[in-house]
């Protein structure tokens, strides 16, 4: 160092050289990081387009004039048809009941459906299109190919019981929880399902659980049919009532009880909850289990699953776990053997 604290020419040149090398290295690092970030969305994240608008004529042709032969089922929101689009794609077409269309004449149907269509996850059923016209509101979703969880639990004969053994029931519970977790905690905007029940959990061709009919409460905000057994007591309160994420968790707890017991939620006038929770609290879970299946040698997974159900339906909205917490526990119960056949 020279007089007065100044750097000598040699020291100055050396410092400048070191600084130049550091800046160059920083530029190289930033270039590599930015390049990786630009590649990641293309390689890892799937591209999801907004729902497509179809003409009523296209939908009419796809459903063979809304033929009864194409009907897959009827629910509180509408009748569902199997349809083949002009492109050859197989879809499910939900034709909203006419009285609900008239009751929501001022609602922005198309923008709401487009918003729902951005949701994309392996354990939900994607919304792919819509159609609207005078007196008509129609929603198109992917057609999963197999029946609902409700069918396999309660309508299918002996083959349904064989299909839903204990490992598969645990896996279905975990997958459905993941789908709801995505709706609650990841989807933009966040989505409340509105009525979690076995008929709204489909089993696809790969034997995966996929949640359907999410976010449709706007079609019938006052509808009570089909939801009574799957909503909590707070749902009926005038203040702070209605659907919310906590009510979804309650409905999922009822689904867990149906998976464990093989009974419908409406059994004995809707007393499944009281009967089941009494057994769980007294550690008599073996008495709760579906009698059509053998009691497993290792009861630990089913014991933990029953405790999760208790937390979902045995607490007030403020005290319930989040669906993310529920999903984490349930998916930890999936056995190595069951994972190998997924």
Short mmCIF file of N, CA and C in Angstrom, two decimals, residues 216-330:
data_model
loop_
_atom_site.label_atom_id
_atom_site.label_comp_id
_atom_site.label_asym_id
_atom_site.label_seq_id
_atom_site.Cartn_x
_atom_site.Cartn_y
_atom_site.Cartn_z
N UNK A 216 -69.02 -27.20 -7.69
CA UNK A 216 -70.29 -27.02 -8.39
C UNK A 216 -71.42 -26.54 -7.48
N UNK A 217 -71.12 -26.16 -6.26
CA UNK A 217 -72.19 -25.71 -5.37
C UNK A 217 -72.84 -24.42 -5.86
N UNK A 218 -72.15 -23.68 -6.74
CA UNK A 218 -72.75 -22.46 -7.28
C UNK A 218 -73.99 -22.76 -8.11
N UNK A 219 -74.11 -23.99 -8.61
CA UNK A 219 -75.29 -24.36 -9.40
C UNK A 219 -76.53 -24.49 -8.53
N UNK A 220 -76.36 -24.93 -7.30
CA UNK A 220 -77.50 -25.14 -6.40
C UNK A 220 -77.08 -24.84 -4.97
N UNK A 221 -76.85 -23.56 -4.64
CA UNK A 221 -76.35 -23.22 -3.30
C UNK A 221 -77.30 -23.60 -2.18
N UNK A 222 -78.59 -23.75 -2.47
CA UNK A 222 -79.57 -24.10 -1.44
C UNK A 222 -79.96 -25.57 -1.48
N UNK A 223 -79.31 -26.34 -2.34
CA UNK A 223 -79.68 -27.75 -2.50
C UNK A 223 -79.34 -28.54 -1.25
N UNK A 224 -80.29 -29.36 -0.81
CA UNK A 224 -80.10 -30.18 0.40
C UNK A 224 -80.08 -31.67 0.09
N UNK A 225 -80.64 -32.04 -1.06
CA UNK A 225 -80.70 -33.47 -1.41
C UNK A 225 -79.29 -34.01 -1.65
N UNK A 226 -79.02 -35.16 -1.05
CA UNK A 226 -77.75 -35.83 -1.30
C UNK A 226 -76.59 -35.37 -0.45
N UNK A 227 -76.79 -34.29 0.34
CA UNK A 227 -75.67 -33.78 1.13
C UNK A 227 -75.87 -34.02 2.63
N UNK A 228 -77.09 -34.35 3.05
CA UNK A 228 -77.41 -34.39 4.48
C UNK A 228 -76.44 -35.25 5.28
N UNK A 229 -76.10 -36.41 4.77
CA UNK A 229 -75.27 -37.35 5.53
C UNK A 229 -73.79 -37.03 5.45
N UNK A 230 -73.41 -36.02 4.64
CA UNK A 230 -71.98 -35.76 4.42
C UNK A 230 -71.56 -34.35 4.80
N UNK A 231 -72.42 -33.62 5.51
CA UNK A 231 -72.06 -32.29 5.99
C UNK A 231 -72.24 -32.23 7.50
N UNK A 232 -71.48 -31.36 8.14
CA UNK A 232 -71.49 -31.26 9.60
C UNK A 232 -72.66 -30.42 10.09
N UNK A 233 -72.82 -30.39 11.41
CA UNK A 233 -73.91 -29.62 11.99
C UNK A 233 -73.81 -28.14 11.71
N UNK A 234 -72.57 -27.61 11.63
CA UNK A 234 -72.38 -26.19 11.37
C UNK A 234 -72.88 -25.78 9.99
N UNK A 235 -72.97 -26.74 9.08
CA UNK A 235 -73.42 -26.45 7.72
C UNK A 235 -74.80 -25.81 7.71
N UNK A 236 -75.65 -26.19 8.66
CA UNK A 236 -77.04 -25.73 8.66
C UNK A 236 -77.23 -24.41 9.40
N UNK A 237 -76.17 -23.90 10.01
CA UNK A 237 -76.29 -22.65 10.75
C UNK A 237 -76.38 -21.47 9.80
N UNK A 238 -77.19 -20.48 10.16
CA UNK A 238 -77.36 -19.30 9.32
C UNK A 238 -76.09 -18.47 9.26
N UNK A 239 -75.40 -18.34 10.39
CA UNK A 239 -74.16 -17.58 10.44
C UNK A 239 -72.97 -18.53 10.36
N UNK A 240 -72.07 -18.24 9.44
CA UNK A 240 -70.85 -19.04 9.24
C UNK A 240 -71.16 -20.49 8.87
N UNK A 241 -72.33 -20.75 8.27
CA UNK A 241 -72.67 -22.09 7.85
C UNK A 241 -72.29 -22.32 6.39
N UNK A 242 -72.91 -23.32 5.78
CA UNK A 242 -72.64 -23.63 4.38
C UNK A 242 -71.35 -24.41 4.20
N UNK A 243 -70.92 -24.50 2.94
CA UNK A 243 -69.73 -25.29 2.61
C UNK A 243 -68.46 -24.50 2.86
N UNK A 244 -67.41 -25.23 3.23
CA UNK A 244 -66.08 -24.65 3.43
C UNK A 244 -65.10 -25.81 3.43
N UNK A 245 -63.83 -25.53 3.57
CA UNK A 245 -62.83 -26.59 3.58
C UNK A 245 -63.04 -27.54 4.75
N UNK A 246 -63.45 -27.00 5.90
CA UNK A 246 -63.68 -27.85 7.07
C UNK A 246 -64.85 -28.80 6.85
N UNK A 247 -65.88 -28.34 6.11
CA UNK A 247 -67.01 -29.24 5.84
C UNK A 247 -66.60 -30.33 4.85
N UNK A 248 -65.66 -30.01 3.95
CA UNK A 248 -65.11 -31.04 3.06
C UNK A 248 -64.38 -32.11 3.87
N UNK A 249 -63.62 -31.68 4.88
CA UNK A 249 -62.89 -32.63 5.72
C UNK A 249 -63.88 -33.53 6.46
N UNK A 250 -64.99 -32.96 6.94
CA UNK A 250 -66.02 -33.76 7.60
C UNK A 250 -66.57 -34.82 6.63
N UNK A 251 -66.92 -34.40 5.42
CA UNK A 251 -67.43 -35.35 4.44
C UNK A 251 -66.45 -36.46 4.15
N UNK A 252 -65.15 -36.10 4.08
CA UNK A 252 -64.14 -37.13 3.84
C UNK A 252 -64.06 -38.09 5.01
N UNK A 253 -64.27 -37.59 6.23
CA UNK A 253 -64.29 -38.48 7.39
C UNK A 253 -65.40 -39.51 7.29
N UNK A 254 -66.56 -39.09 6.76
CA UNK A 254 -67.67 -40.04 6.55
C UNK A 254 -67.27 -41.08 5.51
N UNK A 255 -66.57 -40.65 4.46
CA UNK A 255 -66.08 -41.60 3.45
C UNK A 255 -65.17 -42.64 4.09
N UNK A 256 -64.30 -42.21 4.99
CA UNK A 256 -63.41 -43.15 5.69
C UNK A 256 -64.21 -44.15 6.50
N UNK A 257 -65.26 -43.69 7.16
CA UNK A 257 -66.11 -44.60 7.95
C UNK A 257 -66.80 -45.62 7.04
N UNK A 258 -67.22 -45.19 5.85
CA UNK A 258 -67.85 -46.13 4.92
C UNK A 258 -66.84 -47.14 4.39
N UNK A 259 -65.61 -46.68 4.14
CA UNK A 259 -64.57 -47.61 3.70
C UNK A 259 -64.27 -48.65 4.78
N UNK A 260 -64.26 -48.23 6.02
CA UNK A 260 -63.95 -49.14 7.12
C UNK A 260 -65.10 -50.11 7.39
N UNK A 261 -66.31 -49.61 7.38
CA UNK A 261 -67.46 -50.42 7.80
C UNK A 261 -68.19 -51.12 6.66
N UNK A 262 -68.07 -50.58 5.45
CA UNK A 262 -68.85 -51.13 4.34
C UNK A 262 -70.30 -50.72 4.39
N UNK A 263 -70.66 -49.83 5.32
CA UNK A 263 -72.05 -49.39 5.47
C UNK A 263 -72.25 -48.03 4.84
N UNK A 264 -73.48 -47.78 4.41
CA UNK A 264 -73.83 -46.45 3.91
C UNK A 264 -73.93 -45.47 5.08
N UNK A 265 -73.68 -44.21 4.79
CA UNK A 265 -73.77 -43.19 5.83
C UNK A 265 -75.19 -43.02 6.34
N UNK A 266 -76.18 -43.34 5.47
CA UNK A 266 -77.58 -43.18 5.86
C UNK A 266 -78.10 -44.38 6.63
N UNK A 267 -77.27 -45.37 6.90
CA UNK A 267 -77.70 -46.58 7.59
C UNK A 267 -78.40 -46.25 8.90
N UNK A 268 -79.53 -46.88 9.13
CA UNK A 268 -80.29 -46.69 10.37
C UNK A 268 -80.61 -45.22 10.63
N UNK A 269 -81.06 -44.54 9.57
CA UNK A 269 -81.46 -43.14 9.74
C UNK A 269 -80.30 -42.20 9.92
N UNK A 270 -79.15 -42.53 9.35
CA UNK A 270 -78.00 -41.64 9.44
C UNK A 270 -77.22 -41.75 10.73
N UNK A 271 -77.30 -42.90 11.41
CA UNK A 271 -76.62 -43.07 12.70
C UNK A 271 -75.25 -43.72 12.57
N UNK A 272 -74.74 -43.84 11.34
CA UNK A 272 -73.42 -44.46 11.15
C UNK A 272 -72.36 -43.72 11.95
N UNK A 273 -72.42 -42.39 11.96
CA UNK A 273 -71.40 -41.61 12.68
C UNK A 273 -71.41 -41.93 14.16
N UNK A 274 -72.58 -41.87 14.79
CA UNK A 274 -72.65 -42.11 16.23
C UNK A 274 -72.20 -43.51 16.58
N UNK A 275 -72.66 -44.49 15.81
CA UNK A 275 -72.30 -45.88 16.07
C UNK A 275 -70.81 -46.10 15.89
N UNK A 276 -70.25 -45.57 14.79
CA UNK A 276 -68.84 -45.79 14.48
C UNK A 276 -67.93 -45.07 15.48
N UNK A 277 -68.25 -43.81 15.79
CA UNK A 277 -67.38 -43.06 16.70
C UNK A 277 -67.37 -43.66 18.09
N UNK A 278 -68.49 -44.22 18.52
CA UNK A 278 -68.55 -44.89 19.82
C UNK A 278 -67.56 -46.06 19.86
N UNK A 279 -67.52 -46.85 18.80
CA UNK A 279 -66.62 -48.00 18.74
C UNK A 279 -65.16 -47.55 18.68
N UNK A 280 -64.89 -46.50 17.90
CA UNK A 280 -63.51 -46.02 17.76
C UNK A 280 -62.99 -45.48 19.09
N UNK A 281 -63.81 -44.70 19.77
CA UNK A 281 -63.39 -44.11 21.05
C UNK A 281 -63.12 -45.16 22.11
N UNK A 282 -63.80 -46.31 22.01
CA UNK A 282 -63.59 -47.38 22.97
C UNK A 282 -62.60 -48.42 22.48
N UNK A 283 -61.89 -48.09 21.38
CA UNK A 283 -60.86 -49.00 20.81
C UNK A 283 -61.45 -50.35 20.42
N UNK A 284 -62.68 -50.33 19.91
CA UNK A 284 -63.33 -51.57 19.46
C UNK A 284 -63.46 -51.53 17.93
N UNK A 285 -62.38 -51.17 17.27
CA UNK A 285 -62.40 -50.97 15.83
C UNK A 285 -62.73 -52.26 15.08
N UNK A 286 -62.32 -53.39 15.62
CA UNK A 286 -62.59 -54.66 14.95
C UNK A 286 -64.09 -54.87 14.74
N UNK A 287 -64.92 -54.37 15.66
CA UNK A 287 -66.38 -54.49 15.52
C UNK A 287 -66.92 -53.56 14.44
N UNK A 288 -66.14 -52.54 14.09
CA UNK A 288 -66.55 -51.57 13.07
C UNK A 288 -66.32 -52.08 11.66
N UNK A 289 -65.37 -52.98 11.47
CA UNK A 289 -64.89 -53.35 10.14
C UNK A 289 -65.93 -54.10 9.32
N UNK A 290 -65.85 -53.88 8.01
CA UNK A 290 -66.75 -54.51 7.03
C UNK A 290 -66.74 -56.03 7.24
N UNK A 291 -67.88 -56.63 7.59
CA UNK A 291 -67.91 -58.07 7.86
C UNK A 291 -67.68 -58.93 6.62
N UNK A 292 -67.72 -58.32 5.44
CA UNK A 292 -67.51 -59.09 4.20
C UNK A 292 -66.03 -59.41 3.99
N UNK A 293 -65.15 -58.74 4.74
CA UNK A 293 -63.72 -58.97 4.61
C UNK A 293 -63.16 -59.57 5.89
N UNK A 294 -62.11 -60.35 5.74
CA UNK A 294 -61.44 -60.91 6.91
C UNK A 294 -60.73 -59.81 7.69
N UNK A 295 -60.73 -59.95 8.99
CA UNK A 295 -59.98 -59.00 9.82
C UNK A 295 -58.50 -59.22 9.56
N UNK A 296 -57.76 -58.19 9.20
CA UNK A 296 -56.34 -58.36 8.88
C UNK A 296 -55.51 -58.74 10.10
N UNK A 297 -54.40 -59.41 9.85
CA UNK A 297 -53.51 -59.82 10.95
C UNK A 297 -52.95 -58.59 11.65
N UNK A 298 -52.52 -57.61 10.85
CA UNK A 298 -51.98 -56.37 11.41
C UNK A 298 -53.08 -55.30 11.36
N UNK A 299 -53.61 -54.95 12.49
CA UNK A 299 -54.70 -53.98 12.57
C UNK A 299 -54.21 -52.54 12.63
N UNK A 300 -52.90 -52.34 12.71
CA UNK A 300 -52.37 -50.99 12.92
C UNK A 300 -52.84 -49.98 11.87
N UNK A 301 -52.74 -50.30 10.55
CA UNK A 301 -53.19 -49.31 9.55
C UNK A 301 -54.66 -48.94 9.71
N UNK A 302 -55.53 -49.93 9.97
CA UNK A 302 -56.95 -49.64 10.09
C UNK A 302 -57.25 -48.89 11.39
N UNK A 303 -56.48 -49.17 12.43
CA UNK A 303 -56.64 -48.42 13.68
C UNK A 303 -56.32 -46.94 13.44
N UNK A 304 -55.22 -46.69 12.73
CA UNK A 304 -54.83 -45.31 12.47
C UNK A 304 -55.82 -44.63 11.54
N UNK A 305 -56.32 -45.36 10.56
CA UNK A 305 -57.32 -44.82 9.65
C UNK A 305 -58.59 -44.43 10.41
N UNK A 306 -58.98 -45.26 11.37
CA UNK A 306 -60.17 -44.96 12.17
C UNK A 306 -59.95 -43.72 13.04
N UNK A 307 -58.74 -43.54 13.54
CA UNK A 307 -58.43 -42.35 14.34
C UNK A 307 -58.50 -41.09 13.48
N UNK A 308 -58.08 -41.20 12.22
CA UNK A 308 -58.18 -40.07 11.31
C UNK A 308 -59.64 -39.72 11.07
N UNK A 309 -60.47 -40.75 10.86
CA UNK A 309 -61.90 -40.52 10.68
C UNK A 309 -62.50 -39.82 11.90
N UNK A 310 -62.09 -40.26 13.08
CA UNK A 310 -62.57 -39.65 14.32
C UNK A 310 -62.20 -38.17 14.37
N UNK A 311 -60.97 -37.83 13.98
CA UNK A 311 -60.53 -36.44 14.00
C UNK A 311 -61.32 -35.59 13.01
N UNK A 312 -61.71 -36.21 11.89
CA UNK A 312 -62.44 -35.48 10.85
C UNK A 312 -63.89 -35.19 11.24
N UNK A 313 -64.55 -36.14 11.87
CA UNK A 313 -65.99 -35.97 12.13
C UNK A 313 -66.31 -35.76 13.60
N UNK A 314 -65.36 -35.98 14.49
CA UNK A 314 -65.63 -35.87 15.91
C UNK A 314 -65.26 -34.53 16.51
N UNK A 315 -64.82 -33.58 15.68
CA UNK A 315 -64.42 -32.27 16.16
C UNK A 315 -65.21 -31.17 15.46
N UNK A 316 -65.22 -29.99 16.06
CA UNK A 316 -65.84 -28.83 15.43
C UNK A 316 -64.97 -28.37 14.27
N UNK A 317 -65.50 -27.45 13.47
CA UNK A 317 -64.75 -26.97 12.31
C UNK A 317 -63.40 -26.39 12.71
N UNK A 318 -63.36 -25.66 13.80
CA UNK A 318 -62.12 -25.02 14.23
C UNK A 318 -61.06 -26.02 14.67
N UNK A 319 -61.49 -27.20 15.11
CA UNK A 319 -60.56 -28.17 15.68
C UNK A 319 -60.19 -29.30 14.74
N UNK A 320 -60.77 -29.32 13.55
CA UNK A 320 -60.47 -30.41 12.61
C UNK A 320 -59.10 -30.25 12.00
N UNK A 321 -58.48 -31.37 11.62
CA UNK A 321 -57.21 -31.29 10.89
C UNK A 321 -57.46 -30.77 9.48
N UNK A 322 -56.42 -30.26 8.85
CA UNK A 322 -56.52 -29.89 7.43
C UNK A 322 -56.48 -31.16 6.60
N UNK A 323 -56.94 -31.07 5.38
CA UNK A 323 -56.90 -32.25 4.51
C UNK A 323 -55.46 -32.62 4.18
N UNK A 324 -54.55 -31.64 4.24
CA UNK A 324 -53.14 -31.94 4.02
C UNK A 324 -52.58 -32.84 5.11
N UNK A 325 -52.96 -32.57 6.34
CA UNK A 325 -52.53 -33.42 7.46
C UNK A 325 -53.13 -34.82 7.33
N UNK A 326 -54.40 -34.88 6.93
CA UNK A 326 -55.08 -36.16 6.74
C UNK A 326 -54.40 -36.96 5.64
N UNK A 327 -54.09 -36.31 4.53
CA UNK A 327 -53.46 -37.00 3.40
C UNK A 327 -52.09 -37.55 3.77
N UNK A 328 -51.33 -36.79 4.55
CA UNK A 328 -49.99 -37.24 4.95
C UNK A 328 -50.07 -38.51 5.78
N UNK A 329 -51.02 -38.59 6.69
CA UNK A 329 -51.16 -39.77 7.55
C UNK A 329 -51.61 -40.97 6.73
N UNK A 330 -52.64 -40.78 5.92
CA UNK A 330 -53.21 -41.90 5.17
C UNK A 330 -52.21 -42.48 4.17
#
